[in-house]
Every structure is written in C-alpha cells, then in structure tokens.
PDB file of C-alpha atoms in Angstrom:
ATOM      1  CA  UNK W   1     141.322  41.995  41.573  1.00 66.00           C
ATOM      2  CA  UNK W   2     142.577  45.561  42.535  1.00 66.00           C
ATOM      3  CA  UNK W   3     146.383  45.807  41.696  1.00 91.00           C
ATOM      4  CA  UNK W   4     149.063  48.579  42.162  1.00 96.00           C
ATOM      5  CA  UNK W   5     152.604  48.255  42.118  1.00 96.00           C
ATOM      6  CA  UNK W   6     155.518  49.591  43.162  1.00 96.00           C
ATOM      7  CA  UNK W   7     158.788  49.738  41.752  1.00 92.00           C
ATOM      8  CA  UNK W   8     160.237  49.832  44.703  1.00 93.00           C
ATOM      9  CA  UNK W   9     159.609  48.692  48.602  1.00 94.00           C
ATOM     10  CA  UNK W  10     162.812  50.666  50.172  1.00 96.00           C
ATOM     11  CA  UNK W  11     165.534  52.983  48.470  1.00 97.00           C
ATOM     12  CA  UNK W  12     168.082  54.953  49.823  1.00 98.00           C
ATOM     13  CA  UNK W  13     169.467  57.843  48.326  1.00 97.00           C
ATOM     14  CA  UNK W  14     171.864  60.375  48.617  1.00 98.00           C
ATOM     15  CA  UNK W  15     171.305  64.067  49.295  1.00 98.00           C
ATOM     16  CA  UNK W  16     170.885  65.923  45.770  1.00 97.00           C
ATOM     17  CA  UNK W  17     170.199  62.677  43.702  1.00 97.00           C
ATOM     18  CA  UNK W  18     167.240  62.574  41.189  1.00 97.00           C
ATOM     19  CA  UNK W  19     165.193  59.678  42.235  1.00 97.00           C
ATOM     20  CA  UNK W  20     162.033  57.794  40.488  1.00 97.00           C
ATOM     21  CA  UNK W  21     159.488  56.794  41.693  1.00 98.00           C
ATOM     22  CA  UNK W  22     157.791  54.179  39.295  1.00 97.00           C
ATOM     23  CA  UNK W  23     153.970  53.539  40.056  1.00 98.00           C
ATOM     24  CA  UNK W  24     151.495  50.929  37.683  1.00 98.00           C
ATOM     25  CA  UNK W  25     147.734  49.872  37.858  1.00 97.00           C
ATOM     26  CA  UNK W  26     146.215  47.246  36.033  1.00 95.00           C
ATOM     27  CA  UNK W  27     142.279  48.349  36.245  1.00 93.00           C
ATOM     28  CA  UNK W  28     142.114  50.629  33.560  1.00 94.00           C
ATOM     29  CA  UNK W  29     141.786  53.698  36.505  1.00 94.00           C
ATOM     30  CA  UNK W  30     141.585  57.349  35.144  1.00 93.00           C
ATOM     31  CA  UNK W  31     143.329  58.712  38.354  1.00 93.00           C
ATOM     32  CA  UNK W  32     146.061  58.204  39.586  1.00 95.00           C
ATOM     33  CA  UNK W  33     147.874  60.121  43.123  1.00 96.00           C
ATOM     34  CA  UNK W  34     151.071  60.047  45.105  1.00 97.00           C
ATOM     35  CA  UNK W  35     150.932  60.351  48.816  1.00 97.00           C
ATOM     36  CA  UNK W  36     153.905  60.926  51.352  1.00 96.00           C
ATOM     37  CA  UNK W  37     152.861  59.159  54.840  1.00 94.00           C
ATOM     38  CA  UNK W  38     155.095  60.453  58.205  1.00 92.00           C
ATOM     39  CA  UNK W  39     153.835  59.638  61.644  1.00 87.00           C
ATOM     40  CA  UNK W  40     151.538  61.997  63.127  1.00 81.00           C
ATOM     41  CA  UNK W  41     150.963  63.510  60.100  1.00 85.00           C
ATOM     42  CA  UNK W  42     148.715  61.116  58.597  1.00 85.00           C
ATOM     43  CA  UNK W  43     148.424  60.898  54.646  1.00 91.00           C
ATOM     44  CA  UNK W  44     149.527  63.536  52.468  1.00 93.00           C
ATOM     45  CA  UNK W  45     148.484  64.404  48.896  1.00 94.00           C
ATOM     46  CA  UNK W  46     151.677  65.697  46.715  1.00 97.00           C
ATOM     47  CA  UNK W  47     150.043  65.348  42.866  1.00 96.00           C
ATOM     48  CA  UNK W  48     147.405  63.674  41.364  1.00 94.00           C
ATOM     49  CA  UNK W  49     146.528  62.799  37.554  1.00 95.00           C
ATOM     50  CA  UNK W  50     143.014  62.470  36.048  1.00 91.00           C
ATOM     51  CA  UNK W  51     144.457  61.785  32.425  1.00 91.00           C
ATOM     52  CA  UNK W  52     147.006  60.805  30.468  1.00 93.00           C
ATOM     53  CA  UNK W  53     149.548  64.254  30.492  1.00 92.00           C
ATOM     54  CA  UNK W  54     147.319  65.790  32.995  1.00 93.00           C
ATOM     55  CA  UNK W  55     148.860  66.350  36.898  1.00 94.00           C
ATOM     56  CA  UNK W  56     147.466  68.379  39.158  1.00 93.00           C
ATOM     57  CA  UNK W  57     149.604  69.620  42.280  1.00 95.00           C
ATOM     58  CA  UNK W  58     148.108  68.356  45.758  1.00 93.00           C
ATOM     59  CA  UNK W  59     148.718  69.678  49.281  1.00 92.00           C
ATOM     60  CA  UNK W  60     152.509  69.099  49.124  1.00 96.00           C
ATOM     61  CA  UNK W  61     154.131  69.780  45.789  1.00 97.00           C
ATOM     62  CA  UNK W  62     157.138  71.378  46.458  1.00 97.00           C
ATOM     63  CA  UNK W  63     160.133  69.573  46.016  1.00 97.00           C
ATOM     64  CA  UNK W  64     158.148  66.340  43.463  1.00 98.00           C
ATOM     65  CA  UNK W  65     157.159  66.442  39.745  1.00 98.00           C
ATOM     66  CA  UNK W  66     155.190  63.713  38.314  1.00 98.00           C
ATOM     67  CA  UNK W  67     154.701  62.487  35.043  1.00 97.00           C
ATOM     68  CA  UNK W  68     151.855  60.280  33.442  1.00 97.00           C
ATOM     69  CA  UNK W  69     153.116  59.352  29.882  1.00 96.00           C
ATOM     70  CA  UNK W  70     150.437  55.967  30.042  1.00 97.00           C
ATOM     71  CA  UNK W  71     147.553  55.633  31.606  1.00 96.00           C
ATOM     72  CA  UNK W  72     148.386  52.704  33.919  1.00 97.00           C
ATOM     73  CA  UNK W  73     152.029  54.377  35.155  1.00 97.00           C
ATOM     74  CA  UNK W  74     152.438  57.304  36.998  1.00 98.00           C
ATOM     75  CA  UNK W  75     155.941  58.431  38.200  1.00 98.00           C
ATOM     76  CA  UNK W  76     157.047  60.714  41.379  1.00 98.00           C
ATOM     77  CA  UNK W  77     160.668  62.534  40.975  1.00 98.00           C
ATOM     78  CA  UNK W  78     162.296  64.468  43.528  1.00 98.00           C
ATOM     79  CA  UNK W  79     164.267  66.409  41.049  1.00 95.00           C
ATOM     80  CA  UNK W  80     167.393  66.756  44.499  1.00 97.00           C
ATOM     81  CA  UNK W  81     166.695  64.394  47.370  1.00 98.00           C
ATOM     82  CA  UNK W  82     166.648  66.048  50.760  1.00 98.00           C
ATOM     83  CA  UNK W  83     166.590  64.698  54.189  1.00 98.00           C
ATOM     84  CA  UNK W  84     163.319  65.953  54.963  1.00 97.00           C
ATOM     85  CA  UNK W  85     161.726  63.563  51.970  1.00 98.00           C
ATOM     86  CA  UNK W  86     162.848  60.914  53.815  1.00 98.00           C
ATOM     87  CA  UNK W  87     159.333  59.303  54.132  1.00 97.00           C
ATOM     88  CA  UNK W  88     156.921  56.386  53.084  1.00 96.00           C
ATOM     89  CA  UNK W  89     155.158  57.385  49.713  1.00 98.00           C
ATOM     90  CA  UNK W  90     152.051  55.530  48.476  1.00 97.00           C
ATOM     91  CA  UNK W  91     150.689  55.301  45.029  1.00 98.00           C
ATOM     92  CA  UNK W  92     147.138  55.090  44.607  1.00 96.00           C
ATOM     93  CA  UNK W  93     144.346  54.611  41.917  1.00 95.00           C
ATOM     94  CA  UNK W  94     140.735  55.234  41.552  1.00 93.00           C
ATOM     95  CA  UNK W  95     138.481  54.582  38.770  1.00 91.00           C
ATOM     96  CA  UNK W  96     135.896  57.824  37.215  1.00 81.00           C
ATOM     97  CA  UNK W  97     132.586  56.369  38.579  1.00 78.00           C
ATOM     98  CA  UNK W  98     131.415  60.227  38.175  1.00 76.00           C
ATOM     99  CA  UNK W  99     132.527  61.481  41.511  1.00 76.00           C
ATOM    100  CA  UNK W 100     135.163  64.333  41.138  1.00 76.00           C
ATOM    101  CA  UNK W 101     138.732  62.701  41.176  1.00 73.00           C
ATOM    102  CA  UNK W 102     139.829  63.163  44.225  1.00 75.00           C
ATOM    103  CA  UNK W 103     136.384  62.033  45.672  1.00 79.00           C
ATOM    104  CA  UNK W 104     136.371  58.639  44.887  1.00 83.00           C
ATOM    105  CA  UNK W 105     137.361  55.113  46.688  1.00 89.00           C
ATOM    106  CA  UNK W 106     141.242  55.176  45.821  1.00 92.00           C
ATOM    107  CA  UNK W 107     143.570  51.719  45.915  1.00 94.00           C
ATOM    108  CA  UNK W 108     146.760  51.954  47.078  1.00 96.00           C
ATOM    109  CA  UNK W 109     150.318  50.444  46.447  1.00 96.00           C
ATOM    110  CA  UNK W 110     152.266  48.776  48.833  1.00 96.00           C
ATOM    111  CA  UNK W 111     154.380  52.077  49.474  1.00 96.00           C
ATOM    112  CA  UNK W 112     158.067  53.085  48.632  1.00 97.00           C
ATOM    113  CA  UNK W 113     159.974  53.893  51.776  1.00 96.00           C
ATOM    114  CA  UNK W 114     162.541  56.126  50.718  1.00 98.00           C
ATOM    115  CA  UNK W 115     165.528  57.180  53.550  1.00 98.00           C
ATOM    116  CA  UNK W 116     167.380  60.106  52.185  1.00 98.00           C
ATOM    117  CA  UNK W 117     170.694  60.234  53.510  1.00 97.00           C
TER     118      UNK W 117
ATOM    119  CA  UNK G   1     138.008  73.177  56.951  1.00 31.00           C
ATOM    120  CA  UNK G   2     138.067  69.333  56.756  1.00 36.00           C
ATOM    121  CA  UNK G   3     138.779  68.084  60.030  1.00 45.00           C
ATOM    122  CA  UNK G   4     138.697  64.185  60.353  1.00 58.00           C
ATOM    123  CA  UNK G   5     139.856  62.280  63.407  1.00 56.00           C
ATOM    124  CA  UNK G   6     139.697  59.199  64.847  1.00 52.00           C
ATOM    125  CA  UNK G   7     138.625  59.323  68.997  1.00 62.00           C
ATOM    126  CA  UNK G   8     141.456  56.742  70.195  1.00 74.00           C
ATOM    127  CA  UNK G   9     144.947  56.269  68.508  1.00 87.00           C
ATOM    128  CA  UNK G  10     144.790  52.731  70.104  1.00 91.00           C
ATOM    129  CA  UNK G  11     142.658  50.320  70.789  1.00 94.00           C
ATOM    130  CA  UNK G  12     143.651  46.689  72.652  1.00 95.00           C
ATOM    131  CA  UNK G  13     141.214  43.621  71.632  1.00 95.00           C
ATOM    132  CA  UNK G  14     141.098  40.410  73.467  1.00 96.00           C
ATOM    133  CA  UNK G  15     141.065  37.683  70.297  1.00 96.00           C
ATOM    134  CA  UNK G  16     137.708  37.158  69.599  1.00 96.00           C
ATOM    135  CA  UNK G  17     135.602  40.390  70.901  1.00 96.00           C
ATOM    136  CA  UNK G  18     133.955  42.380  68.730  1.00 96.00           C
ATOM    137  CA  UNK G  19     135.994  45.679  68.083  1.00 95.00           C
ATOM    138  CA  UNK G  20     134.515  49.445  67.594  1.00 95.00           C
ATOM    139  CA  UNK G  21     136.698  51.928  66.203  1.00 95.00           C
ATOM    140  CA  UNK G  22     135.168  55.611  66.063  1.00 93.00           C
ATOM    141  CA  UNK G  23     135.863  58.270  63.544  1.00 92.00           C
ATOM    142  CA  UNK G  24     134.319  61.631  63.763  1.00 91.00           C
ATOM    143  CA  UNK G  25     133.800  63.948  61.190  1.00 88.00           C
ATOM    144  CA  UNK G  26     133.895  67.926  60.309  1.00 82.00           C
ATOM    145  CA  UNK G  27     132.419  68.326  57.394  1.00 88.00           C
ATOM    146  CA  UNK G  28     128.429  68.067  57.319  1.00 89.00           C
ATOM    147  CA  UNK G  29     128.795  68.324  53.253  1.00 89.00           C
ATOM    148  CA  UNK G  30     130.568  64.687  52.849  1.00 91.00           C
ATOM    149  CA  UNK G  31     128.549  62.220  50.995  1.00 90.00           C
ATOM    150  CA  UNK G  32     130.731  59.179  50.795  1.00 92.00           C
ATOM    151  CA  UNK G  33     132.948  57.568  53.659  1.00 94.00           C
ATOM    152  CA  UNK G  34     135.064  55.255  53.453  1.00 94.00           C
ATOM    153  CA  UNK G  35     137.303  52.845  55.971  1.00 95.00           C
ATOM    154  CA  UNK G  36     141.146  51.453  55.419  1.00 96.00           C
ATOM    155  CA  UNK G  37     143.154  49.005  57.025  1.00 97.00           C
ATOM    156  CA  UNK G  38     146.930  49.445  56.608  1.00 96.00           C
ATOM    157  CA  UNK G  39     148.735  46.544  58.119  1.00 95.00           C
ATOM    158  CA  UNK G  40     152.419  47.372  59.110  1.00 91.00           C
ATOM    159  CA  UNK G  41     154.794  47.974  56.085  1.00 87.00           C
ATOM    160  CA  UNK G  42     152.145  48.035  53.919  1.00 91.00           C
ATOM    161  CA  UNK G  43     149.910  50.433  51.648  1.00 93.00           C
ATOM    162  CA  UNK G  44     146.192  51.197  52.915  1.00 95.00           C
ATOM    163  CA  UNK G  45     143.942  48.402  51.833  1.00 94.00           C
ATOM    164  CA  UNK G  46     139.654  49.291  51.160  1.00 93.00           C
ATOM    165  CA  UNK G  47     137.730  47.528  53.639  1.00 95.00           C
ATOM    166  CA  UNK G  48     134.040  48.809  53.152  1.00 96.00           C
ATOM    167  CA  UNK G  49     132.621  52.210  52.143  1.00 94.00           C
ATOM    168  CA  UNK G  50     129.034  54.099  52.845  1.00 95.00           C
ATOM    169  CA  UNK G  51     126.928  57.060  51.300  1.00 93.00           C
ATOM    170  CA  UNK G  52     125.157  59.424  53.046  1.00 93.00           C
ATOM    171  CA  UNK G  53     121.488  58.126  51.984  1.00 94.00           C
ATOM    172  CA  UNK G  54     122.772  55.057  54.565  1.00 96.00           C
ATOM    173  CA  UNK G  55     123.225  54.850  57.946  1.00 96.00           C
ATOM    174  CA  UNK G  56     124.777  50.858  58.102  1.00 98.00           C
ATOM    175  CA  UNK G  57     126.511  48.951  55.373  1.00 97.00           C
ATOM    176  CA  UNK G  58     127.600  45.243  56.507  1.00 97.00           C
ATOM    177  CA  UNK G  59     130.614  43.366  54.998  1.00 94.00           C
ATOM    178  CA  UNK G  60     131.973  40.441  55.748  1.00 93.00           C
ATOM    179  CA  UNK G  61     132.895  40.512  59.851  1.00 96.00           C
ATOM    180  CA  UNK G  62     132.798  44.176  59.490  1.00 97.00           C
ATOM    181  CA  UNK G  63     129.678  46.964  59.986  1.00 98.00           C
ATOM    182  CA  UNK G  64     129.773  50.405  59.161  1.00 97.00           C
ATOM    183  CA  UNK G  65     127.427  53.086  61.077  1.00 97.00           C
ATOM    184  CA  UNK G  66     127.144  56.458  60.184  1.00 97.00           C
ATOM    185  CA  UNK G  67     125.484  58.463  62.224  1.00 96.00           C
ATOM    186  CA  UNK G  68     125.132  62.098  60.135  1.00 94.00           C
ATOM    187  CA  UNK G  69     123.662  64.328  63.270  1.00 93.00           C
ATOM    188  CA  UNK G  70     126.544  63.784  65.222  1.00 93.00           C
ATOM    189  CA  UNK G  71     129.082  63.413  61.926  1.00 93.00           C
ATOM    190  CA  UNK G  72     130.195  60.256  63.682  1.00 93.00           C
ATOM    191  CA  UNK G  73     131.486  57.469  61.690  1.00 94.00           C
ATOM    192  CA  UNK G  74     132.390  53.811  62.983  1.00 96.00           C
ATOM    193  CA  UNK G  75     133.931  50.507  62.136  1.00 97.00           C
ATOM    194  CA  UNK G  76     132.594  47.178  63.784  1.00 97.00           C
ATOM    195  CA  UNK G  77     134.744  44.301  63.866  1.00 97.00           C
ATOM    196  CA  UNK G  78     133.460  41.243  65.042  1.00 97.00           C
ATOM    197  CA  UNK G  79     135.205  38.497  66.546  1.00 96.00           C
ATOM    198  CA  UNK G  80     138.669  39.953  65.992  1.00 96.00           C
ATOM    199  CA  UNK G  81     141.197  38.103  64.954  1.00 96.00           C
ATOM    200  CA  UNK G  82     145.231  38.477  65.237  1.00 96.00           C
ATOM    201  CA  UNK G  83     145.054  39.482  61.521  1.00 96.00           C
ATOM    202  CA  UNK G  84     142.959  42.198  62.124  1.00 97.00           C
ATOM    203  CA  UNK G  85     146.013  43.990  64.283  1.00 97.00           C
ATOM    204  CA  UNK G  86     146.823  47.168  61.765  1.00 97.00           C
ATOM    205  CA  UNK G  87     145.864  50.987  62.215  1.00 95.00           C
ATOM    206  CA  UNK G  88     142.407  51.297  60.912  1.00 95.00           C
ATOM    207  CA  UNK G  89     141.737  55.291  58.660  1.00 89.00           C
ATOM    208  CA  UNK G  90     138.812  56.483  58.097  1.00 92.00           C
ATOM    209  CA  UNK G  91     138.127  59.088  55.097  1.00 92.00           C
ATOM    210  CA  UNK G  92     135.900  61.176  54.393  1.00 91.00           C
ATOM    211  CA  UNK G  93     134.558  62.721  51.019  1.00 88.00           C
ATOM    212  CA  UNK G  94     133.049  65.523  49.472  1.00 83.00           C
ATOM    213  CA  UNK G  95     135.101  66.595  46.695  1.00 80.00           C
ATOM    214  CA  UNK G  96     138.269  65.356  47.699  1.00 82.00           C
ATOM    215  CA  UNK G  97     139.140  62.790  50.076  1.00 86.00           C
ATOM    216  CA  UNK G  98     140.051  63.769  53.356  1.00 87.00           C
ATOM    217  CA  UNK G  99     141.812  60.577  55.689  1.00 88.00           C
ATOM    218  CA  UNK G 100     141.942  60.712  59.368  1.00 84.00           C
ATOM    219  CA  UNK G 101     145.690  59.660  61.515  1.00 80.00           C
ATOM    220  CA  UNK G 102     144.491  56.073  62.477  1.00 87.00           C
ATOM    221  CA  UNK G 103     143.750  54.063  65.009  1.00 92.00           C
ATOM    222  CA  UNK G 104     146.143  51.529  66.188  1.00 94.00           C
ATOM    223  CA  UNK G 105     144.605  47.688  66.994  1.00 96.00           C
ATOM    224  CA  UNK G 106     146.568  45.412  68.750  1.00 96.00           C
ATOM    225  CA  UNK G 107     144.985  42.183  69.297  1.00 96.00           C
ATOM    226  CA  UNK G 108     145.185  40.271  72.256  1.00 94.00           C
ATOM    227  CA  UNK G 109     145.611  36.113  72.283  1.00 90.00           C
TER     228      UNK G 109
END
C-alpha cells in the first residue's frame, strides 16, 4: 500500500524562524515533490527531486530549499518564515515507470499546515 | 500554456445518484490524465487514471471518459455516498503534471 508521511499535521511558527519540513515514502519512489496548496490557487509546485542529492526548483522556489540526503526522505526549509508561507504544503511521491518525473501518477502526504505568525 | 479547469467549483448530490464531475483541458499534447479526491484536511488521494489511446477506464463505482476532440475529461460516480463529499482535481500530463482548482461535492442524505 501507497504510504507518505508527514512529520507534521499543523505547526506554527514565528516570523524569521527556520522551519523543517520532514517528508518519508516507503515504495522505493525515485521522485519526490513539495507542493504549497492556498485556496483559489490550486496546487503549487515549489521543488522536486528525481535522485538522491538531486532537486530541481518548481514554479515557486523562492523563499524554500530542499534537501534529499535518502531516497525515501525529502525535507522543505523555509530558511525565515514569513506570513505569506502561511499555507498547507503536501509531500508527494511517484515512482520512474519511464514517464519524465514530473509526468507521472504522484501520491501524496497528508499535508503540513503551517500558520506563520 | 497549460490551462486545466474544472466546469463547476460545486456540485450538490442527493445520496445515492450517480455524480458527473467535468474537467476540461488545454493542452491537446497530454497523454495521461489522472483524477484526485482530497477529503477535507487531508492530502490528495489517486482515484483512477487514463491514457490517451483510451477513451473510458472503469474502477470500482467510478468511470473515467475522455473525450480528446473536445479535451474534455470526466469523473462518474455512481451511487454517491456521504464519503464521497471532498473536492474532486483533475490533472493533466504531458511532461509535467498540471492539476486543475477542484470541484467541491457535497452530498445530500
């Protein structure tokens, strides 16, 4: 059965803090992303990995670095919280089935909301 | 550019009609669709996917239809239940993923 995890389900933060954002998959995926969800605004890609030490920067980068030390765990950090990150942020996985990463089915996590105060 | 959308951001069902929820598509180059059910406070959850080489993929109480000269996705739900009540994405894909807003179901008892 599919499975990704969150560290968290809510956090609040204080403006400038450095917050983590922990993320883990047990099917063996290659990829791994991190979406921010706001309403009317629909899903947003901020980075994706396709490899261990790989990241690639999404629509929405500013703000977030990622890290992907092991395959199954791949971390978010907003290096100085701000109110606008105040958001819900999903972690999804998708296997390499041959489609280009970010073209395949992708499993999400049960989200992170984060309220930046 | 990728444009997906879904044609109603609600949708009432009386308990126990068959839903439709419609997704239409820009992009005449995606091959792969796919449709997700996100139930409140929770992450997006697969329900059922469908290439391009097919125009209906059953599951189980659910029916795809693709219909490729009008780019027009949808997501048949029969017999809806209270469970089903969640906003409903689809995505499309052609190199990357590209998810719609939702639709919002509320079911009826």
């Amino acid at each position: 059965d599919v499975k990704v995890t969150q560290s968290s389900r809510y956090l609040v933060k204080r403006t400038g803090e450095k917050v983590f954002l922990e993320c883990v998959q047990d099917m063996d995926h290659e990829n791994m992303f991190w979406y921010r969800q706001d309403p009317g605004l629909g899903l947003r890609l901020i980075y994706f990995s396709y490899d261990v030490k790989m990241k690639e920067k999404g629509d929405i980068p500013e703000g977030y670095s990622v890290s992907r030390e092991k395959k199954e765990r791949f971390s978010l950090i907003l290096e100085s919280a701000s109110t606008n990150q105040t958001s819900m942020y999903l972690c999804a996985s998708s296997p390499n089935r041959g489609r280009p990463p970010l073209g395949e089915t992708q499993y999400f996590g049960p989200g992170t909301r984060l309220l930046v105060l | 550019g990728e444009s997906v959308g879904l044609h109603l951001p609600t949708l009432s069902v009386q308990e126990g009609d068959n839903s439709i929820i419609n997704c239409a598509y820009s992009n005449s180059a995606s091959d792969y669709f796919i449709w997700y059910k996100q139930e409140s406070g929770k992450g997006p959850q697969f329900i059922i996917d469908i290439r391009s080489n097919m125009d209906k993929r059953q599951g189980q109480r659910v029916t795809v239809l693709l219909n490729k000269t009008v780019k027009h996705l949808s997501l048949q739900i029969a017999a809806t239940q209270p469970g089903d009540s969640a906003v409903y994405f689809c995505a499309e894909a052609y190199y990357k993923l590209s998810f719609g807003a939702g639709t919002t179901v509320t079911v009826r008892a």
